[in-house]
Tab-separated table of C-alpha atoms in Angstrom:
chain	number	residue	atom	x	y	z
A	1	MET	CA	103.640	12.720	42.365
A	2	LYS	CA	103.106	11.249	45.906
A	3	THR	CA	100.399	8.475	46.158
A	4	PHE	CA	98.829	7.804	49.481
A	5	GLY	CA	98.751	4.217	51.469
A	6	PRO	CA	96.169	2.842	53.646
A	7	ARG	CA	97.906	4.381	56.744
A	8	ALA	CA	97.855	7.813	55.610
A	9	LEU	CA	94.151	7.541	53.836
A	10	LYS	CA	92.431	6.309	57.617
A	11	ASP	CA	94.085	9.156	59.232
A	12	ALA	CA	93.273	11.734	56.502
A	13	LEU	CA	89.192	9.993	56.952
A	14	ILE	CA	88.863	9.438	60.620
A	15	SER	CA	92.182	11.548	62.175
A	16	THR	CA	94.386	10.840	64.769
A	17	ASN	CA	92.725	13.437	67.202
A	18	PRO	CA	90.819	11.260	69.921
A	19	ALA	CA	88.042	14.082	70.032
A	20	LEU	CA	87.498	13.964	66.003
A	21	GLN	CA	87.704	10.032	65.997
A	22	GLU	CA	84.894	10.167	68.594
A	23	LEU	CA	83.156	12.493	66.630
A	24	TYR	CA	83.787	9.659	63.555
A	25	ALA	CA	82.075	7.221	65.633
A	26	LYS	CA	78.911	8.904	66.259
A	27	ALA	CA	78.461	10.064	63.005
A	28	PHE	CA	78.296	7.380	61.214
A	29	SER	CA	76.641	3.841	61.240
A	30	ARG	CA	78.400	0.774	61.418
A	31	ALA	CA	77.539	-0.089	57.431
A	32	GLU	CA	78.418	3.696	56.285
A	33	LYS	CA	82.045	3.072	58.248
A	34	LEU	CA	82.589	0.352	56.312
A	35	PHE	CA	81.354	1.743	53.309
A	36	LEU	CA	83.762	4.816	54.147
A	37	SER	CA	86.626	2.229	55.437
A	38	GLU	CA	86.827	1.511	51.438
A	39	ALA	CA	89.273	4.732	51.527
A	40	TYR	CA	91.954	2.970	52.928
A	41	ASN	CA	91.339	-0.517	51.881
A	42	PRO	CA	94.137	-1.791	49.748
A	43	GLN	CA	91.729	-4.054	47.373
A	44	ARG	CA	89.412	-1.169	47.157
A	45	THR	CA	87.221	-1.390	44.247
A	46	LEU	CA	84.848	1.665	45.116
A	47	PHE	CA	87.272	4.427	45.021
A	48	CYS	CA	90.241	4.623	42.638
A	49	THR	CA	93.876	6.268	43.309
A	50	LEU	CA	94.432	9.468	41.067
A	51	LEU	CA	96.259	9.099	37.923
A	52	ILE	CA	98.465	11.452	35.684
A	53	ARG	CA	97.955	11.732	32.725
A	54	THR	CA	99.847	14.396	31.009
A	55	ALA	CA	102.801	16.754	32.359
A	56	PHE	CA	100.447	19.310	32.479
A	57	ASP	CA	97.860	18.086	35.033
A	58	TRP	CA	96.997	19.846	37.482
A	59	LEU	CA	98.130	17.558	40.352
A	60	LEU	CA	101.799	18.336	38.845
A	61	SER	CA	101.122	21.925	38.468
A	62	HIS	CA	99.551	22.688	42.200
A	63	PRO	CA	101.736	20.287	44.453
A	64	ASP	CA	99.896	21.610	47.554
A	65	ALA	CA	99.545	20.025	50.560
A	66	PRO	CA	96.312	17.921	50.681
A	67	GLU	CA	93.314	18.487	53.272
A	68	ASP	CA	92.990	15.959	55.525
A	69	PHE	CA	89.479	16.035	57.817
A	70	GLU	CA	90.953	17.288	61.301
A	71	THR	CA	92.238	20.439	58.718
A	72	PHE	CA	89.208	20.954	57.429
A	73	TYR	CA	87.290	21.009	60.940
A	74	HIS	CA	89.544	23.175	62.627
A	75	ALA	CA	89.288	25.588	59.316
A	76	MET	CA	85.325	25.288	59.546
A	77	LEU	CA	85.803	26.498	63.459
A	78	ARG	CA	87.611	29.318	62.278
A	79	ARG	CA	85.603	30.413	59.731
A	80	LYS	CA	82.364	30.108	61.791
A	81	GLN	CA	79.951	28.891	59.097
A	82	SER	CA	76.622	30.033	59.771
A	83	TYR	CA	74.549	26.786	59.899
A	84	CYS	CA	70.828	28.532	60.309
A	85	ARG	CA	70.967	29.399	56.659
A	86	LYS	CA	69.561	26.451	54.547
A	87	HIS	CA	68.796	27.869	51.159
A	88	ILE	CA	71.831	27.281	48.243
A	89	TYR	CA	70.856	29.611	45.405
A	90	LEU	CA	71.297	29.060	41.624
A	91	GLN	CA	71.452	32.518	39.605
A	92	PRO	CA	71.256	32.246	35.637
A	93	ILE	CA	73.362	34.801	33.832
A	94	GLY	CA	71.746	34.922	30.733
A	95	PRO	CA	69.280	32.906	28.957
A	96	ALA	CA	69.651	29.385	30.383
A	97	GLY	CA	67.188	26.561	29.105
A	98	PRO	CA	64.391	25.384	31.626
A	99	SER	CA	65.858	21.373	31.013
A	100	LEU	CA	69.228	22.635	32.524
A	101	LEU	CA	68.039	24.299	35.749
A	102	ASP	CA	65.465	21.519	36.530
A	103	SER	CA	68.632	18.904	36.312
A	104	LEU	CA	70.924	21.188	38.316
A	105	GLN	CA	68.591	21.586	40.848
A	106	SER	CA	67.383	17.997	41.171
A	107	CYS	CA	70.999	17.238	41.411
A	108	VAL	CA	72.105	19.402	43.670
A	109	GLU	CA	69.424	18.857	46.067
A	110	SER	CA	70.517	15.359	45.866
A	111	PHE	CA	74.347	15.923	46.377
A	112	PHE	CA	73.634	18.319	49.349
A	113	LEU	CA	70.828	16.162	50.735
A	114	GLY	CA	68.826	18.570	53.520
A	115	LEU	CA	69.323	21.779	51.751
A	116	ARG	CA	66.903	23.469	49.921
A	117	VAL	CA	67.724	24.624	46.179
A	118	LYS	CA	66.345	27.962	44.855
A	119	CYS	CA	66.690	29.074	41.004
A	120	LEU	CA	66.396	32.720	40.880
A	121	PRO	CA	64.824	34.534	37.691
A	122	SER	CA	67.765	34.880	35.160
A	123	ILE	CA	69.189	37.818	35.045
A	124	PRO	CA	70.446	40.021	31.485
A	125	ILE	CA	73.986	40.127	31.423
A	126	SER	CA	73.789	44.056	30.592
A	127	SER	CA	72.417	44.497	34.104
A	128	ILE	CA	75.648	42.772	35.391
A	129	HIS	CA	78.045	45.640	34.108
A	130	CYS	CA	81.376	43.212	34.280
A	131	CYS	CA	84.121	43.634	31.881
A	132	TYR	CA	84.136	41.424	28.815
A	133	ARG	CA	86.515	40.380	25.854
A	134	HIS	CA	86.759	38.285	22.945
A	135	SER	CA	88.301	34.758	23.131
A	136	GLN	CA	92.315	34.722	22.122
A	137	ASP	CA	91.844	31.474	20.924
A	138	SER	CA	88.343	32.258	18.799
A	139	ASP	CA	85.467	35.387	18.577
A	140	ARG	CA	83.880	34.086	21.583
A	141	VAL	CA	82.713	36.979	24.197
A	142	GLN	CA	84.001	36.289	27.709
A	143	LEU	CA	83.021	37.612	30.789
A	144	HIS	CA	85.312	38.410	33.675
A	145	ALA	CA	84.301	36.718	36.855
A	146	ASP	CA	85.199	39.292	39.025
A	147	GLY	CA	82.052	41.613	37.764
A	148	ILE	CA	79.631	38.561	38.299
A	149	LEU	CA	80.944	37.730	41.767
A	150	ASN	CA	80.602	41.258	42.923
A	151	PHE	CA	77.110	41.638	41.413
A	152	LEU	CA	76.167	38.193	43.212
A	153	LYS	CA	77.698	39.688	46.626
A	154	ASN	CA	75.673	42.492	46.501
A	155	ASN	CA	72.635	40.766	45.520
A	156	LYS	CA	72.684	37.768	47.377
A	157	PRO	CA	69.409	36.914	49.660
A	158	MET	CA	69.389	37.205	53.323
A	159	ASP	CA	68.913	33.368	53.639
A	160	ALA	CA	71.828	32.376	51.572
A	161	LEU	CA	73.895	29.784	52.502
A	162	CYS	CA	75.686	30.595	49.568
A	163	VAL	CA	74.774	31.664	45.865
A	164	LEU	CA	76.167	30.373	42.245
A	165	GLY	CA	75.873	31.866	39.410
A	166	LEU	CA	75.599	30.267	36.284
A	167	THR	CA	76.495	30.976	32.754
A	168	LEU	CA	76.710	29.633	29.180
A	169	LEU	CA	79.331	32.225	27.901
A	170	ASP	CA	83.017	31.888	28.499
A	171	LEU	CA	84.559	33.369	31.878
A	172	TYR	CA	88.371	34.549	32.361
A	173	PRO	CA	89.888	35.824	35.595
A	174	CYS	CA	92.285	38.043	34.882
A	175	GLU	CA	94.097	39.463	31.226
A	176	THR	CA	97.025	36.701	31.300
A	177	TRP	CA	94.307	33.800	31.604
A	178	SER	CA	93.112	32.338	28.586
A	179	PHE	CA	89.429	31.038	30.425
A	180	THR	CA	88.653	29.441	33.681
A	181	PHE	CA	85.801	27.456	34.613
A	182	SER	CA	84.896	29.065	37.843
A	183	LYS	CA	85.776	31.494	40.722
A	184	PHE	CA	84.675	31.979	44.135
A	185	LEU	CA	84.555	34.593	46.337
A	186	PRO	CA	83.949	33.228	50.181
A	187	GLY	CA	81.965	35.362	52.726
A	188	GLN	CA	81.967	36.186	55.843
A	189	GLY	CA	79.702	33.758	58.326
A	190	GLY	CA	80.441	30.905	55.808
A	191	THR	CA	78.409	31.982	53.185
A	192	GLY	CA	80.132	33.124	49.848
A	193	ALA	CA	79.417	33.709	45.520
A	194	SER	CA	80.698	31.880	42.884
A	195	CYS	CA	80.276	32.065	39.207
A	196	SER	CA	80.547	29.341	36.601
A	197	SER	CA	80.580	28.662	32.941
A	198	LEU	CA	78.607	25.698	31.483
A	199	ASN	CA	80.106	26.615	27.932
A	200	PRO	CA	82.979	24.667	27.636
A	201	LEU	CA	81.452	21.380	29.118
A	202	THR	CA	78.486	21.817	26.776
A	203	LYS	CA	80.184	23.086	23.912
A	204	LYS	CA	77.466	25.212	22.944
A	205	GLU	CA	78.040	27.439	19.735
A	206	GLN	CA	78.120	31.055	20.689
A	207	LEU	CA	74.869	33.224	19.846
A	208	SER	CA	74.200	36.629	19.610
A	209	ASP	CA	72.332	38.203	22.378
A	210	VAL	CA	69.120	38.982	20.052
A	211	SER	CA	68.935	35.124	18.809
A	212	ARG	CA	70.183	32.890	22.329
A	213	GLU	CA	67.114	33.727	24.233
A	214	SER	CA	65.124	32.251	21.697
A	215	ARG	CA	67.462	29.532	20.665
A	216	GLU	CA	68.508	28.460	23.741
A	217	ARG	CA	64.801	27.517	24.913
A	218	THR	CA	64.806	24.722	22.414
A	219	LEU	CA	68.479	23.610	22.382
A	220	PRO	CA	68.478	20.163	23.843
A	221	PHE	CA	71.353	19.352	26.342
A	222	SER	CA	72.788	15.396	26.033
A	223	ALA	CA	72.931	13.439	29.033
A	224	GLN	CA	76.302	13.816	29.260
A	225	GLU	CA	76.471	17.618	28.762
A	226	MET	CA	74.093	17.434	31.912
A	227	VAL	CA	76.103	15.301	34.232
A	228	GLN	CA	79.543	17.760	33.209
A	229	CYS	CA	77.501	20.813	34.029
A	230	CYS	CA	76.323	19.021	37.095
A	231	LYS	CA	79.883	18.201	38.008
A	232	VAL	CA	81.417	22.040	37.728
A	233	THR	CA	78.143	22.976	39.565
A	234	CYS	CA	78.448	20.861	42.776
A	235	HIS	CA	82.484	20.956	42.541
A	236	GLU	CA	81.718	24.993	43.060
A	237	ILE	CA	79.575	25.181	45.867
A	238	CYS	CA	81.444	22.284	47.955
A	239	HIS	CA	84.265	25.412	48.209
A	240	LEU	CA	81.761	27.841	49.440
A	241	MET	CA	80.960	25.274	51.843
A	242	GLY	CA	84.578	25.088	52.723
A	243	LEU	CA	85.718	22.033	51.032
A	244	GLY	CA	89.662	22.590	49.392
A	245	THR	CA	90.510	20.538	46.427
A	246	CYS	CA	91.134	16.991	46.464
A	247	ARG	CA	94.299	15.219	46.336
A	248	TRP	CA	93.559	11.960	48.266
A	249	LEU	CA	91.664	10.105	45.505
A	250	GLN	CA	89.928	10.448	42.529
A	251	CYS	CA	87.170	12.803	43.517
A	252	ILE	CA	84.731	15.328	42.383
A	253	MET	CA	86.990	18.126	44.289
A	254	GLN	CA	90.043	17.596	42.046
A	255	GLY	CA	91.331	20.688	40.260
A	256	ALA	CA	91.119	20.913	36.628
A	257	LEU	CA	93.774	22.830	34.473
A	258	SER	CA	91.701	21.773	31.264
A	259	LEU	CA	88.194	20.361	29.537
A	260	ASP	CA	89.649	16.949	29.187
A	261	GLU	CA	90.581	16.935	32.870
A	262	ALA	CA	87.258	18.256	33.754
A	263	LEU	CA	85.271	15.951	31.768
A	264	LEU	CA	87.550	13.020	33.591
A	265	ARG	CA	86.184	14.073	37.134
A	266	PRO	CA	84.026	11.500	39.049
A	267	LEU	CA	80.562	12.926	39.996
A	268	GLU	CA	80.948	12.031	43.820
A	269	PRO	CA	83.121	12.827	46.460
A	270	CYS	CA	86.053	10.160	47.946
A	271	PRO	CA	85.124	9.441	51.263
A	272	ILE	CA	87.560	12.048	52.999
A	273	CYS	CA	85.821	14.675	50.953
A	274	LEU	CA	82.349	12.895	51.428
A	275	ARG	CA	83.182	12.871	55.423
A	276	LYS	CA	83.585	16.919	55.285
A	277	LEU	CA	80.460	17.602	53.450
A	278	GLN	CA	78.604	15.435	55.805
A	279	HIS	CA	79.683	17.517	58.760
A	280	VAL	CA	78.692	20.297	57.293
A	281	VAL	CA	75.184	19.513	55.650
A	282	GLY	CA	74.523	16.791	58.398
A	283	PHE	CA	72.555	13.999	55.932
A	284	LYS	CA	72.787	10.298	56.757
A	285	LEU	CA	75.170	8.526	53.651
A	286	VAL	CA	72.420	5.811	53.133
A	287	GLU	CA	69.808	8.335	51.964
A	288	ARG	CA	71.721	10.693	50.339
A	289	TYR	CA	73.210	7.651	48.229
A	290	ARG	CA	69.370	6.583	47.871
A	291	VAL	CA	68.182	9.944	46.731
A	292	ARG	CA	71.294	9.865	44.352
A	293	ASP	CA	70.102	6.901	42.825
A	294	ARG	CA	66.929	8.319	42.101
A	295	THR	CA	68.022	10.905	40.810
A	296	THR	CA	70.823	9.840	38.264
A	297	THR	CA	68.348	7.061	36.973
A	298	GLY	CA	66.174	10.041	36.031
A	299	ARG	CA	63.194	8.882	38.705
A	300	ALA	CA	63.230	11.904	41.059
A	301	GLN	CA	61.808	15.631	41.162
A	302	PRO	CA	63.433	18.073	42.716
A	303	ALA	CA	61.878	18.335	46.176
A	304	HIS	CA	60.861	22.172	45.473
A	305	ARG	CA	60.146	23.484	42.156
A	306	ARG	CA	61.559	26.477	40.831
A	307	GLY	CA	59.753	29.828	41.480
């Protein structure tokens, strides 16, 4: 696998385009630029080089060209992102514990600082009318992701920047795949829908539809499970905002083909993906990390409670 040296990483972050270099100079303070420059510091300690663990890792299976900021910027111009929409919607599908939803809302609001996150009322799986099957490896029920995406697309609130469906059941994208963590559907005007399964990340045992709702209200989630659910949620929302998978440095936007890869992803973006995210959302880096610190240490509450 190709690794990237300081020159390539600097160009990916700042660009060789004078207009985008000027945009970078205006967008960030001196301290923020010093922080971002860790991306191309040969002695960096804040951001780590990507590692290959097995021959089946996502990086080896997807030798795609990496997406630098300039590529992302021009793709966003073609996409005509609608910045007037400021709401991220989380749509629970089937029972979900309120503690999990509160944690996800708080995490997403700090990750995409400046956007409002709303949790919609949970909807029963039977109301979606999506196909399902039993897992090839166990007797777990799996939902077809396309059925969920069609439901989300047709029921998306008018003020939604994006909507993310969340379920504790497994998902599959097609008959030849054993499972998928998530699948997303870009939409017109920069909006889109995505669905994610939190079940592989929590390893909760399957419950019948009758017993799950009563059990899930009291079933606790460990701190590690909460973190993993936050990772997949923020990863998918970043895709909906136009960010591609990352091959530059260790990053929340890395792809994953296995549970082990998903668990090893960091909770934060690398500097290159952070610049993309800042360009879309418009937050100040210092303020974002200050709020992130309070959230991850349990001292912050979501700015807007679920209604």
